[in-house]
Short mmCIF file of C-alpha atoms in Angstrom, two decimals:
data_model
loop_
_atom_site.label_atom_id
_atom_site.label_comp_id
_atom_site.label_asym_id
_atom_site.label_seq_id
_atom_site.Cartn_x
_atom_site.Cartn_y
_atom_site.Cartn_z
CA UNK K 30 -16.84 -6.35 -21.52
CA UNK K 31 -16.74 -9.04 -19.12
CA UNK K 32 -14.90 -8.82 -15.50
CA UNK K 33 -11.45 -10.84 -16.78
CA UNK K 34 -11.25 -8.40 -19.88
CA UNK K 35 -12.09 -5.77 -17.12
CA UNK K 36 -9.23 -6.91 -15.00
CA UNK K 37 -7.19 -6.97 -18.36
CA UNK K 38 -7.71 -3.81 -19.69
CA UNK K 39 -6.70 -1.90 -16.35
CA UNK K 40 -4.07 -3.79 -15.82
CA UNK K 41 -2.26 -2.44 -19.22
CA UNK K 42 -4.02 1.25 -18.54
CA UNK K 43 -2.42 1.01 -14.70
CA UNK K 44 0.99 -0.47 -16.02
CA UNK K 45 1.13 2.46 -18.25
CA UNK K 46 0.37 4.95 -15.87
CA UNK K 47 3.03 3.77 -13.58
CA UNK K 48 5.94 3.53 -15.88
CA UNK K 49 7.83 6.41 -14.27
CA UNK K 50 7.31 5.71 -10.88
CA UNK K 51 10.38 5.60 -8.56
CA UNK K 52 9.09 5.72 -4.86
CA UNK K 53 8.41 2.09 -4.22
CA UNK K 54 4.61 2.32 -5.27
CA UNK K 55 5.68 1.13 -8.87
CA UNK K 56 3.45 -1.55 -11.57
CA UNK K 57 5.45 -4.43 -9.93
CA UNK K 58 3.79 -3.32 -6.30
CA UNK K 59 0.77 -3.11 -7.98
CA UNK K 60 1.15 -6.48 -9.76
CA UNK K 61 1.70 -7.95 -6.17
CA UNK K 62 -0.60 -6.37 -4.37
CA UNK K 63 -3.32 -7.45 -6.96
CA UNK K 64 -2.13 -11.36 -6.50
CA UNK K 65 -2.20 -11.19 -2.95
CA UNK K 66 -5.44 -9.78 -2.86
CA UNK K 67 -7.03 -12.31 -5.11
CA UNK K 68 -6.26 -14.80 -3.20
CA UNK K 69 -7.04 -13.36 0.13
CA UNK K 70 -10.59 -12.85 -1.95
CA UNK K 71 -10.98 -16.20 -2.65
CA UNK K 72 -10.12 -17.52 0.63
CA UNK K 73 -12.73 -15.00 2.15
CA UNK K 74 -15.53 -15.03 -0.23
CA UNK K 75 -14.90 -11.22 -1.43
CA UNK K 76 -16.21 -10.03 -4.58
CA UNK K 77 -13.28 -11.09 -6.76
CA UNK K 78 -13.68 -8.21 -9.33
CA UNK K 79 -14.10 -5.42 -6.87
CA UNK K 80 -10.76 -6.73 -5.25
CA UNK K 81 -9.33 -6.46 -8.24
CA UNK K 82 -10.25 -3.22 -9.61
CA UNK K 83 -9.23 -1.55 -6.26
CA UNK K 84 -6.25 -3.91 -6.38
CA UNK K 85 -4.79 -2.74 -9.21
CA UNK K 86 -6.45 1.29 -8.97
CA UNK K 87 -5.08 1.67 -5.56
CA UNK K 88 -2.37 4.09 -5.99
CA UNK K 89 -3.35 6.19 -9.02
CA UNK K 90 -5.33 8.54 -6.56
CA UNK K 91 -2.60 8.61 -3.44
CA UNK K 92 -0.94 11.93 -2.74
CA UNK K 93 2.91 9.88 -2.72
CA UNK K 94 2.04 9.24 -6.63
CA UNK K 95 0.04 11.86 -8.21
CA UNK K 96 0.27 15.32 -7.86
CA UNK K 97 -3.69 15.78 -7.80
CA UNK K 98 -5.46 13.49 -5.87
CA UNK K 99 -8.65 15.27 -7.48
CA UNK K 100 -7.19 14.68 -11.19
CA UNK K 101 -6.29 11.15 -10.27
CA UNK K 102 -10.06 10.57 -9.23
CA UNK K 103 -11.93 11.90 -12.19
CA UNK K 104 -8.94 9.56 -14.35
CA UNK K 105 -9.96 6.23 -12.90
CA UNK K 106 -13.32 7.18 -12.23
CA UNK K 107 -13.08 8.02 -15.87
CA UNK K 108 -11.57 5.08 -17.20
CA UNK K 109 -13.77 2.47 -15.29
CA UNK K 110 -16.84 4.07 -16.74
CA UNK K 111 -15.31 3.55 -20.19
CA UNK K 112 -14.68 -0.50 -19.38
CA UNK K 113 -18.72 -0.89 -18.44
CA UNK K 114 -18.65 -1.04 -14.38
CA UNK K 115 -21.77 -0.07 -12.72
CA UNK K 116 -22.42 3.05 -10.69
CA UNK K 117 -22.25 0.79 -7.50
CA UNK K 118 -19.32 -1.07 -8.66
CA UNK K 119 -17.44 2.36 -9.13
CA UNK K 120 -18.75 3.63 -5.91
CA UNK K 121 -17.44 0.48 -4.25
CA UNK K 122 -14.08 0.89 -5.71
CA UNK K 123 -14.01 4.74 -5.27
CA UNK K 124 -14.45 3.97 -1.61
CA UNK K 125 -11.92 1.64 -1.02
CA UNK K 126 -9.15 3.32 -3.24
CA UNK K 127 -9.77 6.64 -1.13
CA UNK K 128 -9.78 5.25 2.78
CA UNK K 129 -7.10 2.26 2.48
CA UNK K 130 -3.96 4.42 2.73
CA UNK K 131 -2.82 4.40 5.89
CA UNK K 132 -1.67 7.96 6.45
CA UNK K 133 0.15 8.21 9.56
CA UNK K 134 -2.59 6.10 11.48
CA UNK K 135 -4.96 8.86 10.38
CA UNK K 136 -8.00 6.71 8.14
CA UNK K 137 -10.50 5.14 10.76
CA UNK K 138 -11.26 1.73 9.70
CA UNK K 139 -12.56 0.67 6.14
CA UNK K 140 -16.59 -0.73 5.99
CA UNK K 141 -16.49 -3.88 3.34
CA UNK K 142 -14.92 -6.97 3.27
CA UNK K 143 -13.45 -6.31 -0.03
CA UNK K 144 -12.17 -3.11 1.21
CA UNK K 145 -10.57 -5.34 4.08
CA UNK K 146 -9.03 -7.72 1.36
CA UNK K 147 -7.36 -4.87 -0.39
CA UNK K 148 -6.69 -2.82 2.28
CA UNK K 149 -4.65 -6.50 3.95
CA UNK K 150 -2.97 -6.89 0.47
CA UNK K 151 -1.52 -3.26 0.30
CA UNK K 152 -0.60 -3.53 3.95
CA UNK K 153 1.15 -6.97 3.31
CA UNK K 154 3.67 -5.48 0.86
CA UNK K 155 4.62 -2.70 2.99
CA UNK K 156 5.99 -5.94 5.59
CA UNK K 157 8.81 -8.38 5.09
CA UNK K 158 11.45 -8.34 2.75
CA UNK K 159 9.56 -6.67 -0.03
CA UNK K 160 8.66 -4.10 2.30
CA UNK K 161 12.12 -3.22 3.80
CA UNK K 162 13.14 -3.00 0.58
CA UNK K 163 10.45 -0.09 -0.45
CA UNK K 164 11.09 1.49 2.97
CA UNK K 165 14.63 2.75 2.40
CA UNK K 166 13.51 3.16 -1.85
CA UNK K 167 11.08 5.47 -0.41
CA UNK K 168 13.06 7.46 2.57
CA UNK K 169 15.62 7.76 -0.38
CA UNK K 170 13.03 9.55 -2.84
CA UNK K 171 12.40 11.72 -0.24
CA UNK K 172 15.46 12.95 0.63
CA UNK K 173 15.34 11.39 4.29
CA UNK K 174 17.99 9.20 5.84
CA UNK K 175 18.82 5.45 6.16
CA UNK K 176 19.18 6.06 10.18
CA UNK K 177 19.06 9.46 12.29
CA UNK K 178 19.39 8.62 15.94
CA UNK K 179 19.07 11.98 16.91
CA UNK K 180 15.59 11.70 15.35
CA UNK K 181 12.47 10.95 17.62
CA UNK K 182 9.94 8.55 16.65
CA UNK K 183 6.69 10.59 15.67
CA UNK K 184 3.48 9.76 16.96
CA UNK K 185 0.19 10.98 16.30
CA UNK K 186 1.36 13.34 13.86
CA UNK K 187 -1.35 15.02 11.15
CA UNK K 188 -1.27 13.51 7.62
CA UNK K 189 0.90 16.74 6.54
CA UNK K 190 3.47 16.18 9.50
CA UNK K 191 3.52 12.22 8.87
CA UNK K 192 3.82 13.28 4.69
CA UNK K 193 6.53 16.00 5.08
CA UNK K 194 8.05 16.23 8.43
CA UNK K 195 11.47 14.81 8.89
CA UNK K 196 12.12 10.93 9.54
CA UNK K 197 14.26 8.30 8.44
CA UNK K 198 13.91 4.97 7.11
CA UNK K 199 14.54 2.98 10.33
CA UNK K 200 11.83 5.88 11.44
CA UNK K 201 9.28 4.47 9.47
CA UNK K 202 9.44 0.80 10.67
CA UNK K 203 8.33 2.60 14.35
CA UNK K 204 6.12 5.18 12.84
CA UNK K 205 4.65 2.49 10.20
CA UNK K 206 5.64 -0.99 9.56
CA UNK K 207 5.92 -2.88 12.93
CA UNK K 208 2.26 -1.30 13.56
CA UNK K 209 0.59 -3.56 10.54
CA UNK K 210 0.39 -6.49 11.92
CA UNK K 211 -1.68 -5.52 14.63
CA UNK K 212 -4.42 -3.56 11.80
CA UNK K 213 -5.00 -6.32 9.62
CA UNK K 214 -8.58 -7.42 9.15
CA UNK K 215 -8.88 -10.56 7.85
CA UNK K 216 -8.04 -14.09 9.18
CA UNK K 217 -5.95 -14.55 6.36
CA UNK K 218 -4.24 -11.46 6.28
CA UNK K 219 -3.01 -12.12 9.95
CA UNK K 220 -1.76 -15.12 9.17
CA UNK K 221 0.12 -13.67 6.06
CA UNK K 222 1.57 -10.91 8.20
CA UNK K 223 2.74 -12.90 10.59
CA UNK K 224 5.88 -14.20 9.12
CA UNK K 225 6.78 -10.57 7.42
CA UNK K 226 6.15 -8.56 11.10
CA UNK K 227 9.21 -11.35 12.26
CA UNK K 228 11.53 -10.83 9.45
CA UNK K 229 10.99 -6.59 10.35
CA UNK K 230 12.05 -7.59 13.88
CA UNK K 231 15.04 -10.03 12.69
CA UNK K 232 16.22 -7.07 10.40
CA UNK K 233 16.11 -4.38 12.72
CA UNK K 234 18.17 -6.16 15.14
CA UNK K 235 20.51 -7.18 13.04
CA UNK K 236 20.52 -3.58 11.71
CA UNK K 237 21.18 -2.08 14.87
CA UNK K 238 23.86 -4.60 15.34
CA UNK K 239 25.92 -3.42 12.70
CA UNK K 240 25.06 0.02 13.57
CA UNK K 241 27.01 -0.15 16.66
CA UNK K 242 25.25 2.08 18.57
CA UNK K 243 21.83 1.01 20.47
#
């Protein structure tokens, strides 16, 4: 098999996988994330199939999605032995799928430059439009509020506290989304996040304008 019928193949086995998903981290994400990423590759000279791989793996092993992160890893280490990658190539996209996630500002920083690419990707979609839109589709999964002023913004909180303690969606932009900019890796990704970091700042004051309160 060679890398575009790679690519192909997971992209139908990932599409499938995600059919049910309803917290934001859906095919469509994935689908984005993927694009982005290829062309952040190209632009930095990334392994392209890597990139893509990771791309499109990303969220099959992530505690929001699965219910076992250890069942999610034997599945797509699983299923990229079946389409032919090597033992490094799986180890390369093993890595990257499993210290990208941004838990609460808990992961340390990723090692590769294709790890960078995805990691910038991911991180892009979680900005901007897109990304206030899978804010509030995520809050809403979880139970947790558009707005709670009475809630405190939470700072270095554990991965369990930042996973399961109370927040809101506004919340998140403070505990999440206006820090991205600032983490992104490469020059590209900087540039891309750029734009998306102003529209978060546009929306949340027009936000609290409506609000009426702050």
């Amino acid at each position: 098999m060679n890398a575009n019928q790679m690519i192909e193949q997971t992209e139908k086995w990932v599409k499938a996988q995600l059919k049910n998903e309803k917290t934001g981290h859906d095919w469509y994400h994935i689908r984005r994330v993927t694009k982005q990423a290829k062309e952040i590759a190209t632009i930095e000279g990334a392994d392209e199939l890597i990139v893509a791989l990771a791309s499109l793996l990303h969220d099959l092993i992530d505690d929001k999605v699965v219910t076992s992160v250890e069942e999610g890893l034997k599945n797509v280490t699983d299923w990229l032995i079946s389409i032919g990658t090597t033992e490094e190539q799986r180890k390369h996209v093993i890595t990257i799928i499993t210290t990208i996630s941004f838990k609460g500002g808990n992961n340390g920083p990723v090692s590769t430059l294709e790890a960078q690419v995805v990691q910038d990707a991911d991180r892009l979609d979680a900005i901007g439009a897109i990304g206030v839109a899978r804010t509030f589709i995520y809050a809403g999964s979880k139970g947790d509020l558009m707005h709670d002023p009475s809630l405190s913004v939470r700072e270095n909180v554990t991965i369990e506290e930042y996973r399961n303690g109370r927040s809101s969606a506004i919340g998140h932009f403070y505990e999440k989304l206006l820090k991205l900019k600032d983490l992104m890796n490469t020059n590209e990704g900087k540039k891309r996040a750029e734009l998306r970091h102003q529209f978060l700042e546009n929306y949340l004051q027009q936000f609290f304008d409506e609000w009426g309160e702050e």
